[in-house]
mmCIF file of C-alpha atoms in Angstrom:
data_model
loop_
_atom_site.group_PDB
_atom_site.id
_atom_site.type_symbol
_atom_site.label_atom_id
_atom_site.label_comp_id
_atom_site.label_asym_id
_atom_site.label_seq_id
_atom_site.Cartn_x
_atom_site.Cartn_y
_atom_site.Cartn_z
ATOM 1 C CA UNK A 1 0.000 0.000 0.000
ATOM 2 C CA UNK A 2 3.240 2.658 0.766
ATOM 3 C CA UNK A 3 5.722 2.622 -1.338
ATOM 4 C CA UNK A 4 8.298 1.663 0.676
ATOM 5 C CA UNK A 5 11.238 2.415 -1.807
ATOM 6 C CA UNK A 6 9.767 6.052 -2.493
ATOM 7 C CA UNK A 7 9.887 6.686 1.654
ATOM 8 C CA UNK A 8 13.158 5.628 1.593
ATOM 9 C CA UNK A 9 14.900 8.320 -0.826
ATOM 10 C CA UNK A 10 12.573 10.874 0.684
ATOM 11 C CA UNK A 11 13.799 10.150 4.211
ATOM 12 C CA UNK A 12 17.606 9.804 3.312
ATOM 13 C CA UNK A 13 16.346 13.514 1.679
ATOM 14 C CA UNK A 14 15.112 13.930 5.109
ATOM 15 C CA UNK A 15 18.100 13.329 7.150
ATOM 16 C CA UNK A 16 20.450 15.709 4.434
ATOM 17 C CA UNK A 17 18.339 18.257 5.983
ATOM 18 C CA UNK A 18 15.725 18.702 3.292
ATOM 19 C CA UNK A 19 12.332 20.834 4.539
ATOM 20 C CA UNK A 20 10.736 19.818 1.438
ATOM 21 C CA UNK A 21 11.431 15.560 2.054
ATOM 22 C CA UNK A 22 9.656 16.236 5.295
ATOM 23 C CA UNK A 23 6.736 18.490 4.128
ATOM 24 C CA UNK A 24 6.748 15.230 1.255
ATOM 25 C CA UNK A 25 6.478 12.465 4.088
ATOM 26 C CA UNK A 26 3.910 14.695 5.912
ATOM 27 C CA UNK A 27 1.061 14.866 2.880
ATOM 28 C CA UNK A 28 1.754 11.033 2.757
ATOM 29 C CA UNK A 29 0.887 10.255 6.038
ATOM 30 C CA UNK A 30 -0.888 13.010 6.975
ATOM 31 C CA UNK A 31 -4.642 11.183 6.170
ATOM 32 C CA UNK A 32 -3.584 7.759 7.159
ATOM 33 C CA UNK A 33 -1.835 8.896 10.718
ATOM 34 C CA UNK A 34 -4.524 11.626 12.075
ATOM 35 C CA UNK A 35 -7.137 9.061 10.717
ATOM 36 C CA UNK A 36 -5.832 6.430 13.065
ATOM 37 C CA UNK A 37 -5.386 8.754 16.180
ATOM 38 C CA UNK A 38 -8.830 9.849 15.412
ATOM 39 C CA UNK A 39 -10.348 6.476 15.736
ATOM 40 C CA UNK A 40 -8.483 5.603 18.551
ATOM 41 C CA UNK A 41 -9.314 8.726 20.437
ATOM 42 C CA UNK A 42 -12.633 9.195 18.805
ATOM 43 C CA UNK A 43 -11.801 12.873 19.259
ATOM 44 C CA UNK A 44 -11.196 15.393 16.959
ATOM 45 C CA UNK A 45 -8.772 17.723 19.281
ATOM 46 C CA UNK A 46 -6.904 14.702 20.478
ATOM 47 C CA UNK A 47 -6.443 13.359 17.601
ATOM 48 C CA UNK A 48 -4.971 16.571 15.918
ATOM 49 C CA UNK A 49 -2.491 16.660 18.714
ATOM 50 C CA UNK A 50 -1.553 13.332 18.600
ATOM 51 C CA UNK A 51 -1.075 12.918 14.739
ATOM 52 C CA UNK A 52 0.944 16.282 14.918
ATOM 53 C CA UNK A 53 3.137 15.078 18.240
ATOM 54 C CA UNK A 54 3.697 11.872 16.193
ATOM 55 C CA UNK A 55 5.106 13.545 13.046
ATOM 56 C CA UNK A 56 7.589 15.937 15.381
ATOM 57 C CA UNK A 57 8.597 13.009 17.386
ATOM 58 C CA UNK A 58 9.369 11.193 14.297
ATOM 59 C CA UNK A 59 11.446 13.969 12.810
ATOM 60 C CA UNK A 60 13.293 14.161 16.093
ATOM 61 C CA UNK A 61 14.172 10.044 15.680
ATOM 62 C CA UNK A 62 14.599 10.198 12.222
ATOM 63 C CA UNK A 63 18.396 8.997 12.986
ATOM 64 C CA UNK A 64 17.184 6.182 14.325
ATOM 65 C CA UNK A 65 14.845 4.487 11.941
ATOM 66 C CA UNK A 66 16.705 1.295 10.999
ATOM 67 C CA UNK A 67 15.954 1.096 6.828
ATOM 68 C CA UNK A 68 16.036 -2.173 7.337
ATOM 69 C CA UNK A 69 12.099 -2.284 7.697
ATOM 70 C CA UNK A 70 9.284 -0.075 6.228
ATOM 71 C CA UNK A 71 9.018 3.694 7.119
ATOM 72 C CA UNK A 72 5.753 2.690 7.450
ATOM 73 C CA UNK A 73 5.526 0.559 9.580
ATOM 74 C CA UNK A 74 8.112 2.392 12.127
ATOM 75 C CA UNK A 75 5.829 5.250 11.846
ATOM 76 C CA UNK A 76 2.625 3.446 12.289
ATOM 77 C CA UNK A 77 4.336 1.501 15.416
ATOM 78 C CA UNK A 78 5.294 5.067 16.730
ATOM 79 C CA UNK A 79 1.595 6.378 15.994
ATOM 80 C CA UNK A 80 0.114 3.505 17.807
ATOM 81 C CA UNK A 81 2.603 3.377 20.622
ATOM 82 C CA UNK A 82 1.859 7.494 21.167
ATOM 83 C CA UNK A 83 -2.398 7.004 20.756
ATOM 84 C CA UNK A 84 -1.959 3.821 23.525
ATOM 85 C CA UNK A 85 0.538 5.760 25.959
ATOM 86 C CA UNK A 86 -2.224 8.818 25.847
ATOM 87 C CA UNK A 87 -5.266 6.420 26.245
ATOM 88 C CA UNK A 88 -3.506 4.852 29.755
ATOM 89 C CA UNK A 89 -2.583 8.373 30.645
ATOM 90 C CA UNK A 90 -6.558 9.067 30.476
ATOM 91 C CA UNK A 91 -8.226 6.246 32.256
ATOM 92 C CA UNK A 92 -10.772 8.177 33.328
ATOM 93 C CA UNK A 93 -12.423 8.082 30.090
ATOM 94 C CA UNK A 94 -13.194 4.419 29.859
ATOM 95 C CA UNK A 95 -15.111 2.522 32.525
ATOM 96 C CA UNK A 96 -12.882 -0.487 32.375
ATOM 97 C CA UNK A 97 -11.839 -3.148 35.036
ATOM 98 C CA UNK A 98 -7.634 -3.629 34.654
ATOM 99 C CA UNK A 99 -5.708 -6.247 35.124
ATOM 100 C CA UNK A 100 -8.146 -8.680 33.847
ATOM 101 C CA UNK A 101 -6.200 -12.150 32.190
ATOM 102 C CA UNK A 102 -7.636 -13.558 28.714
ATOM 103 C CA UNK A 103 -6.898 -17.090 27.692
ATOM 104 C CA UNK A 104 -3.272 -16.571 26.572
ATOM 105 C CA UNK A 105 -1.950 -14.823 29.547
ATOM 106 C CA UNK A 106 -2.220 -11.304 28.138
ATOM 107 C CA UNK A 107 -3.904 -8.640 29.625
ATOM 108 C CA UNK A 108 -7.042 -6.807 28.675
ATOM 109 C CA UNK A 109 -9.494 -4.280 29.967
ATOM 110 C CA UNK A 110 -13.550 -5.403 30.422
ATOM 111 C CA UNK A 111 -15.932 -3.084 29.142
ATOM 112 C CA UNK A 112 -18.833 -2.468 31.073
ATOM 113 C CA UNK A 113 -21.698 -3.105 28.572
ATOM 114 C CA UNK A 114 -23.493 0.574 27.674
ATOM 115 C CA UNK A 115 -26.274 0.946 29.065
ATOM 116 C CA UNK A 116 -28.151 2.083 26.069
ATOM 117 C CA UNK A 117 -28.035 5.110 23.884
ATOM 118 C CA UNK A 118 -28.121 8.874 25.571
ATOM 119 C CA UNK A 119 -31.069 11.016 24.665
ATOM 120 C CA UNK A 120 -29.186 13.559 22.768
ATOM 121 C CA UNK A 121 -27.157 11.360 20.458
ATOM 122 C CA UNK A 122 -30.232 8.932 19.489
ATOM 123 C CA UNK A 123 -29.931 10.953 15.780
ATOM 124 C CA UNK A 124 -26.302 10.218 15.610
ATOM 125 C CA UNK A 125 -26.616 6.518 16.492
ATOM 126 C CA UNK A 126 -28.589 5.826 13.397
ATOM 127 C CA UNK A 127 -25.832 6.169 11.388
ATOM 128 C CA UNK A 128 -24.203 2.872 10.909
ATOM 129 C CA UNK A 129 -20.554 3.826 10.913
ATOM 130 C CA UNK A 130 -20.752 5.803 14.108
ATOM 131 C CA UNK A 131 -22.225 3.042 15.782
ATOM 132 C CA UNK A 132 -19.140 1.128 14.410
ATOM 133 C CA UNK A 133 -16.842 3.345 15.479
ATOM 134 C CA UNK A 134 -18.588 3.692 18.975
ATOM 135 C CA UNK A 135 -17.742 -0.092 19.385
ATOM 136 C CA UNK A 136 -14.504 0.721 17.766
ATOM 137 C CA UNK A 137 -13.372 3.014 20.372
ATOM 138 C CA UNK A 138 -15.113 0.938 23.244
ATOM 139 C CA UNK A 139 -12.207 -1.919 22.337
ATOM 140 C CA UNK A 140 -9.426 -2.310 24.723
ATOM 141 C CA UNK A 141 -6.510 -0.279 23.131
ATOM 142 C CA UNK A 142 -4.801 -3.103 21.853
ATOM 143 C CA UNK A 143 -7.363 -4.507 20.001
ATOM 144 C CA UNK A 144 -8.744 -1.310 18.763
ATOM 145 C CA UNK A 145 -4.989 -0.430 17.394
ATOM 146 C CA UNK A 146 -4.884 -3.654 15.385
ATOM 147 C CA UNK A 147 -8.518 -3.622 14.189
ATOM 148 C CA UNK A 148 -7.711 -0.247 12.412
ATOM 149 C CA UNK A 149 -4.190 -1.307 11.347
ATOM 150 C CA UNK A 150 -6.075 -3.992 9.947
ATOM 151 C CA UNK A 151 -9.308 -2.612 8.133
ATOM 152 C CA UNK A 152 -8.646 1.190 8.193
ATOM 153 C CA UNK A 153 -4.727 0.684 6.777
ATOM 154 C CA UNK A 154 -5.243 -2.132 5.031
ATOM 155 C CA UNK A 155 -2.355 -3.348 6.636
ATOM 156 C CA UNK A 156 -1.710 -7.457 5.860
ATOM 157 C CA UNK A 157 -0.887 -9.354 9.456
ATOM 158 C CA UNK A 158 2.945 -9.597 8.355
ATOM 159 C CA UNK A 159 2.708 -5.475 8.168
ATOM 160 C CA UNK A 160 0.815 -5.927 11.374
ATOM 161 C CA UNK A 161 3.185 -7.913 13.012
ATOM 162 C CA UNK A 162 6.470 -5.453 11.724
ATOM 163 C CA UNK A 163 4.524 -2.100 12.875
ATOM 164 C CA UNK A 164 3.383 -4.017 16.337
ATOM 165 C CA UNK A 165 6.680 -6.378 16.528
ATOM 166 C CA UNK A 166 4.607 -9.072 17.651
ATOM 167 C CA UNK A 167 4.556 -13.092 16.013
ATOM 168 C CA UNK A 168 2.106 -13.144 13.443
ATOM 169 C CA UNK A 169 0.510 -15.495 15.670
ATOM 170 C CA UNK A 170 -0.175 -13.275 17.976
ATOM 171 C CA UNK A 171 -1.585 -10.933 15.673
ATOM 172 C CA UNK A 172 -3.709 -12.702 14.250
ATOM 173 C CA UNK A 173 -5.046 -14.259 17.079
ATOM 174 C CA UNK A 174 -5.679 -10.846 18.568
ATOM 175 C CA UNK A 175 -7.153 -9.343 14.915
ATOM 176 C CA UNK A 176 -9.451 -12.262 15.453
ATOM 177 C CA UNK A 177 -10.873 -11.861 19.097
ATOM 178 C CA UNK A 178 -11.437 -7.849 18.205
ATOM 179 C CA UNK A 179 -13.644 -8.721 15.581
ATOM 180 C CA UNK A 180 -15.186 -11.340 17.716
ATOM 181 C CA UNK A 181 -15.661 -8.878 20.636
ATOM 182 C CA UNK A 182 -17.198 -6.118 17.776
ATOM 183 C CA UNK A 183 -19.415 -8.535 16.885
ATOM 184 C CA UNK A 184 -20.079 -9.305 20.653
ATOM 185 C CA UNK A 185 -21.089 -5.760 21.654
ATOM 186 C CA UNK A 186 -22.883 -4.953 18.604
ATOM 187 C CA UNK A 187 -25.169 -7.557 19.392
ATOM 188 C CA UNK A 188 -25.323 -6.912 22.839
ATOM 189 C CA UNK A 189 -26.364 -2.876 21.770
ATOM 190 C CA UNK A 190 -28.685 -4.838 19.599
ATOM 191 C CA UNK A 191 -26.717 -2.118 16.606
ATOM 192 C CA UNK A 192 -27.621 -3.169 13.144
ATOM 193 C CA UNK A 193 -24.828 -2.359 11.071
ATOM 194 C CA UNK B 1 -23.455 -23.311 21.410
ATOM 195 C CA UNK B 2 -27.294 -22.542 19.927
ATOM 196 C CA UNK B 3 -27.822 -22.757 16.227
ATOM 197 C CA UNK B 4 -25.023 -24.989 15.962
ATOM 198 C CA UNK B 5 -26.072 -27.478 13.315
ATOM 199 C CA UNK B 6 -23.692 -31.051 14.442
ATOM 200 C CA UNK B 7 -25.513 -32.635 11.421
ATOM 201 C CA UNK B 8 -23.495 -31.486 8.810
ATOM 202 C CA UNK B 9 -20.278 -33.017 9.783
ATOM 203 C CA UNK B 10 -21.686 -36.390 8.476
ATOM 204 C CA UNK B 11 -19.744 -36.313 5.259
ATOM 205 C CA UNK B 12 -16.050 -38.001 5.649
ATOM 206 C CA UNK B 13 -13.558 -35.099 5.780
ATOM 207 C CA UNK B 14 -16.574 -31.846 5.465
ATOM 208 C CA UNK B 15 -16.578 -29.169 8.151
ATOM 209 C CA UNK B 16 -18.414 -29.608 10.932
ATOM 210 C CA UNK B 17 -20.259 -26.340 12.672
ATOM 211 C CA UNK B 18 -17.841 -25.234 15.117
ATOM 212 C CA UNK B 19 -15.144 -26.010 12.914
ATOM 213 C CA UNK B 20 -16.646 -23.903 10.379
ATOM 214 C CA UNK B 21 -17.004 -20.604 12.569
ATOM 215 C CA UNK B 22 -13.223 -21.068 13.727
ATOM 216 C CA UNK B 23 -12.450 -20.181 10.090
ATOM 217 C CA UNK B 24 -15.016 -17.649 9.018
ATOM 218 C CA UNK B 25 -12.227 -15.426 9.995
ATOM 219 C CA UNK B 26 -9.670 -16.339 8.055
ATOM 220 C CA UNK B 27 -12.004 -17.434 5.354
ATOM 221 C CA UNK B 28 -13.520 -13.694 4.852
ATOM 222 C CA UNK B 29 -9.740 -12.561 4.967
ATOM 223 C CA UNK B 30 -8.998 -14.399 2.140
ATOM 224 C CA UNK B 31 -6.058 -16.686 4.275
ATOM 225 C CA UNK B 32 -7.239 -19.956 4.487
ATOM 226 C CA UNK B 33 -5.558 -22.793 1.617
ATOM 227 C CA UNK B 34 -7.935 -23.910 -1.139
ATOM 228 C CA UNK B 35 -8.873 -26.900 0.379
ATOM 229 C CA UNK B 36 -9.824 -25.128 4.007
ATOM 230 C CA UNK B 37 -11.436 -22.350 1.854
ATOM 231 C CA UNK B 38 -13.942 -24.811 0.191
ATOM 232 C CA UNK B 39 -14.434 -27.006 2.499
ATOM 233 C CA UNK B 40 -15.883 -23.378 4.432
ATOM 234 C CA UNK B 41 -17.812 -22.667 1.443
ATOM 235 C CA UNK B 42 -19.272 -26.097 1.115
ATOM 236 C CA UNK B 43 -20.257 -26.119 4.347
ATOM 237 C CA UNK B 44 -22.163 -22.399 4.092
ATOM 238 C CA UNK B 45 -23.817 -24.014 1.263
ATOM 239 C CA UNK B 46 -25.559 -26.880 3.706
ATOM 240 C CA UNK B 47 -25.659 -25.079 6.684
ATOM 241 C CA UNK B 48 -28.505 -22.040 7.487
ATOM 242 C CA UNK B 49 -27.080 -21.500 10.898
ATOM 243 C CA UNK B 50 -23.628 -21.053 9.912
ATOM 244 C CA UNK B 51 -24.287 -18.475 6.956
ATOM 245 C CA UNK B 52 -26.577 -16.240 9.362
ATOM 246 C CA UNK B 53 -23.164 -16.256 11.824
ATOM 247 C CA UNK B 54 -21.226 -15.622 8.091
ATOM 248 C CA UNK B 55 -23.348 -12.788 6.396
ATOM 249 C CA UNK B 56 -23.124 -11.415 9.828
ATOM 250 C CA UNK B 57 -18.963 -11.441 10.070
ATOM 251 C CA UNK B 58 -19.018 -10.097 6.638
ATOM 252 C CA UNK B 59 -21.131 -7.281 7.357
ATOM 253 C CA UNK B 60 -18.605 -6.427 10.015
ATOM 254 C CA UNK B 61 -16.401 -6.708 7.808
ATOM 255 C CA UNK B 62 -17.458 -5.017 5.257
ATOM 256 C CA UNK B 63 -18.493 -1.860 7.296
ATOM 257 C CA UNK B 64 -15.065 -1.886 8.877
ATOM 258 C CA UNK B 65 -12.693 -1.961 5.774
ATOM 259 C CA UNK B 66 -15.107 0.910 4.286
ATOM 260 C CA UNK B 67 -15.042 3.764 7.177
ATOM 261 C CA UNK B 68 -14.912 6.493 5.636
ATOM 262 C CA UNK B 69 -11.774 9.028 5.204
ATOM 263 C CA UNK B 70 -11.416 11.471 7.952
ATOM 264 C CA UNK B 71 -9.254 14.773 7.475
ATOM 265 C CA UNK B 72 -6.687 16.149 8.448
ATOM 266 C CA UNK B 73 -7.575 20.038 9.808
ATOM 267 C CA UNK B 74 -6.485 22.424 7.260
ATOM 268 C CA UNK B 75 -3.735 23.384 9.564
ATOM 269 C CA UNK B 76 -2.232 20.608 9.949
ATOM 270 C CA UNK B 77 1.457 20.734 8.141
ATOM 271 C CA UNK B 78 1.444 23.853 8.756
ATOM 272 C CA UNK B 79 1.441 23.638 12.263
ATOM 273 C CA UNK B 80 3.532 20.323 12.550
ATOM 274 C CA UNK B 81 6.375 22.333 9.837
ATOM 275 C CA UNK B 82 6.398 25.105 12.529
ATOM 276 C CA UNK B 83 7.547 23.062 15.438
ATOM 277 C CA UNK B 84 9.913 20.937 13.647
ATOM 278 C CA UNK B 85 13.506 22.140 14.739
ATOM 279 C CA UNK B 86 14.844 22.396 11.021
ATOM 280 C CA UNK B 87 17.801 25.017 11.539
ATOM 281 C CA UNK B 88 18.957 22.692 14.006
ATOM 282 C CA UNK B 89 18.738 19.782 12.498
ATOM 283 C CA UNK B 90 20.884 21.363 9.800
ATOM 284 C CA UNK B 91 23.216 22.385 11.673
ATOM 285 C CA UNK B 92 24.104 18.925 12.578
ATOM 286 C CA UNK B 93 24.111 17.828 9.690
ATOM 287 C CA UNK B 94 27.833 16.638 9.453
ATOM 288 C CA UNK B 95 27.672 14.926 12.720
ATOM 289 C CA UNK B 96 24.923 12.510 10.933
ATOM 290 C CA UNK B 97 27.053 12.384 7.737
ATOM 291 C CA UNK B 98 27.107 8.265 7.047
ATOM 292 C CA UNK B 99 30.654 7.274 7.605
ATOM 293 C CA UNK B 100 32.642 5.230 4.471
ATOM 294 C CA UNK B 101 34.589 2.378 5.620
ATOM 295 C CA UNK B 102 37.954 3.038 7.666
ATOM 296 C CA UNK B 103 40.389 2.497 5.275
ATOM 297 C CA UNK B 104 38.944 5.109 2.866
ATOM 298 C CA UNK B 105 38.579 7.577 5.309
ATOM 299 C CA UNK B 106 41.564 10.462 4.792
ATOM 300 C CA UNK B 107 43.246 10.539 7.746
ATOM 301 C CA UNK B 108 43.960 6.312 7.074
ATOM 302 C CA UNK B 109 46.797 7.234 5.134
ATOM 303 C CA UNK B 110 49.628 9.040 7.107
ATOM 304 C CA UNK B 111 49.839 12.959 7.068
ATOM 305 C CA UNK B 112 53.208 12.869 5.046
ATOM 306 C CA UNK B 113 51.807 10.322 2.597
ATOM 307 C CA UNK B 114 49.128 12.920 2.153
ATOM 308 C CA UNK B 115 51.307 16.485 1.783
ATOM 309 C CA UNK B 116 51.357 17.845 -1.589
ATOM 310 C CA UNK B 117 55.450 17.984 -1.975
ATOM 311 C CA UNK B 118 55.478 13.966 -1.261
ATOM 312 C CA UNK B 119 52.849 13.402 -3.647
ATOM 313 C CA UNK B 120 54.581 15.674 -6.374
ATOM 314 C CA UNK B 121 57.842 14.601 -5.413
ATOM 315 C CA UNK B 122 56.923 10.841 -6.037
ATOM 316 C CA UNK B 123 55.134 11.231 -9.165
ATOM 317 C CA UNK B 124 58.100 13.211 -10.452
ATOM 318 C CA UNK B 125 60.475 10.225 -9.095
ATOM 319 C CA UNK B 126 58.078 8.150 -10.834
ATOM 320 C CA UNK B 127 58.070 9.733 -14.070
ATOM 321 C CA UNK B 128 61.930 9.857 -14.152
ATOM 322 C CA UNK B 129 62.212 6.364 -12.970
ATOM 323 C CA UNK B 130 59.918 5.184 -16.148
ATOM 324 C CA UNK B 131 62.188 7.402 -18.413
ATOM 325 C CA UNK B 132 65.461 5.880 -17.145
ATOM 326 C CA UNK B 133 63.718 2.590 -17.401
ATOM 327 C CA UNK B 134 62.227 2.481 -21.355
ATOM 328 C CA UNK B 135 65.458 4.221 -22.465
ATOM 329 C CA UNK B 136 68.095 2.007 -20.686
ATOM 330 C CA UNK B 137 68.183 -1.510 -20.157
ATOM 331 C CA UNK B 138 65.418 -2.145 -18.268
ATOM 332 C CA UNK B 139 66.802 -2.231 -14.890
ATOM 333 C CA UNK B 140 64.284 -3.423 -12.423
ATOM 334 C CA UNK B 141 64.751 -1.676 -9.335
ATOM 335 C CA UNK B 142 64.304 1.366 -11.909
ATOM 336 C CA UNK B 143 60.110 -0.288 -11.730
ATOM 337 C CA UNK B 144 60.233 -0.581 -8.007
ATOM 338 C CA UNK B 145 61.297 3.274 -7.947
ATOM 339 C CA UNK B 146 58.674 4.285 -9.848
ATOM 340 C CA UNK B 147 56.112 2.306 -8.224
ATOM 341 C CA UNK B 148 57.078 3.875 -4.912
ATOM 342 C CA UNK B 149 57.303 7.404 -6.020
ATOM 343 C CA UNK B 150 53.383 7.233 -7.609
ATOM 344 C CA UNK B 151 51.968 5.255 -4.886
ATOM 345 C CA UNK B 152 50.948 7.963 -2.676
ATOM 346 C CA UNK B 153 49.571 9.439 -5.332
ATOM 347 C CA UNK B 154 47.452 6.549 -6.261
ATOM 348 C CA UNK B 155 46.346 5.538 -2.700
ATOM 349 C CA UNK B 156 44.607 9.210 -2.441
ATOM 350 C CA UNK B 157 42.887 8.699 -5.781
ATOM 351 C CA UNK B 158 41.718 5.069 -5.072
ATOM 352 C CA UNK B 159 40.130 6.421 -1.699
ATOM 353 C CA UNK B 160 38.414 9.072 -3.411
ATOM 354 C CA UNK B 161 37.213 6.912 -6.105
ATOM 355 C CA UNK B 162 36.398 4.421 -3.362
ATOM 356 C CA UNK B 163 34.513 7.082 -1.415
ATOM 357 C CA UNK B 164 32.640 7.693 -4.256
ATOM 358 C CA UNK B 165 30.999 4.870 -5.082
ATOM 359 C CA UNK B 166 29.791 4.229 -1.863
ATOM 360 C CA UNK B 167 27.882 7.607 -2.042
ATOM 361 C CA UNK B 168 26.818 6.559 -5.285
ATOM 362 C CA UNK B 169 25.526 2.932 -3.746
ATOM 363 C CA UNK B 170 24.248 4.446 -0.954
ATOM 364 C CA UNK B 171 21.668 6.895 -2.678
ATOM 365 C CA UNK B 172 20.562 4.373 -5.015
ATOM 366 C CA UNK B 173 19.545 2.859 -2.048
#
């Protein structure tokens, strides 16, 4: 989906100290990066900061990105890492129990089922894709990160695993319990999609 | 397990329901081996319970790999280009200069082997040693002269060449 060779020479363009490689790599990833942020934040001011923190942060470690893999997938790794640090650092937000253990020893976070649409976003909910995306966001971060690498991206599970640096086991057992657990909660918020 | 239809895993070697549903995933991704694959479909063809749980995966499916496009506020370079410490970055520029390897660095060769007089004086040894050789006898040691006199000369201009053509690898990529 990126053209890996193409990122390459621009960020080798980059690190000679071009402004116009960067400004390049920027309206590449622009869409794809403050689209993730946005569906893992599911807000519009958070997400603008995060995509825009991401893109400094990677200019600041542009030394370090081993060519060895994708720019791609180092700067989706770094966009995921940043939306999941900022989604601990506000807890608050989601009513979740911690420190619960899932079948293959890894943690996750249990969702208290909703208790039914508020009054004044009835109108919204009809719209299929924002009840998606409420049950999207309502994922444990993990899970949300992968489903979007996943469907959003269009990422394959070997990208998946590179930008995650997990085994594609792994991934691909985890891709599969998100969608189980979207399916799950749709039902359970009896959303027709 | 309700709606699971046991039935259908009659047939030698066909799915049976749970088996099915463990590959729906993997099926609508398009992963599963040929046989796997139609042994699914097969299956989807017998079993009512099992397509219901399969038209519902694919809606998911479907709904998730077309969200639409959000974007990006109309700010948005703009405002990352601003913070991005380019002057800086610049300015320490030769500090991330890629390194060539040792031996074609300058300072490999010794500083003598490097001044101007020894490289003129050698190639003018050189010359005169080639002279004396063609036009006399052909006195060897007159060869090894020569050699010596041009080879700081030729050192420098095989580590420039050298240096060279790892740039030129390099930003081929």
């Amino acid at each position: 989906m990126f053209d890996r060779h193409q990122d390459l020479k621009t960020i080798r363009r980059c690190k000679r100290g071009e402004e116009a490689a960067f400004a390049e790599i920027l309206a590449r990833y622009r869409g794809p990066i403050y689209n993730l942020c946005h569906r893992m934040t599911r807000n519009p001011e958070d997400a603008r900061d995060l995509s825009q923190e991401v893109f400094i942060k990677v200019f600041r470690l542009l030394d370090r990105y081993d060519e060895e893999f994708a720019f791609s997938s180092w700067l989706f790794r770094i966009a995921t890492n940043h939306c999941i640090d900022h989604l601990r650092r506000n807890r608050m937000r989601f009513l979740s129990l911690e420190g619960v253990t899932g079948p293959d020893g890894e943690e996750f976070e249990l969702q208290i089922p909703h208790g039914g649409p508020e009054p004044d976003t009835v109108l919204e909910r009809k719209e299929a894709v924002q009840r998606l995306e409420e049950v999207i966001a309502d994922l444990p971060p993990h899970y949300r990160a992968i489903t979007l690498l996943r469907h959003q991206q269009q990422l394959s599970y070997d990208e998946i695993a590179e930008v995650l640096q997990l085994p594609l086991g792994t991934v691909k057992a985890r891709i599969h319990r998100a969608r189980a657990q979207i399916q799950q909660m749709l039902e359970a918020r009896a959303y027709d999609i | 397990m309700d709606g699971y239809d046991q039935r259908n895993d009659r047939a030698e070697g066909a799915l049976n329901c749970p088996d099915c549903r463990q590959e729906l995933q993997d099926y609508l991704d398009g992963t599963l081996d040929k046989k796997r694959s139609l042994g699914v479909f097969l299956h989807l063809r017998e079993c009512a319970a099992c397509r219901v749980e399969h038209d519902a995966l694919h809606a998911v499916f479907m709904r998730l790999d077309t969200l639409p496009e959000l974007e990006a506020p109309a700010d948005f370079d703009a405002a990352v280009l601003a913070s991005v410490p380019y002057a800086a970055y610049r300015a320490m520029e030769p500090l991330r200069r890629e390194r060539v390897p040792v031996f074609l660095e300058d300072h490999f060769l010794p500083a003598w082997m490097r001044a101007r007089v020894t490289r003129a004086g050698g190639l003018i040894a050189a010359a005169g040693a080639t002279g004396a050789w063609l036009a006399g006898p052909g006195q060897a040691w007159l060869l090894v002269v020569a050699a010596a006199g041009a080879a700081p000369e030729i050192l420098l201009r095989l580590q420039w060449v050298g240096r060279r053509l790892v740039g030129v690898r390099r930003a081929e990529g």
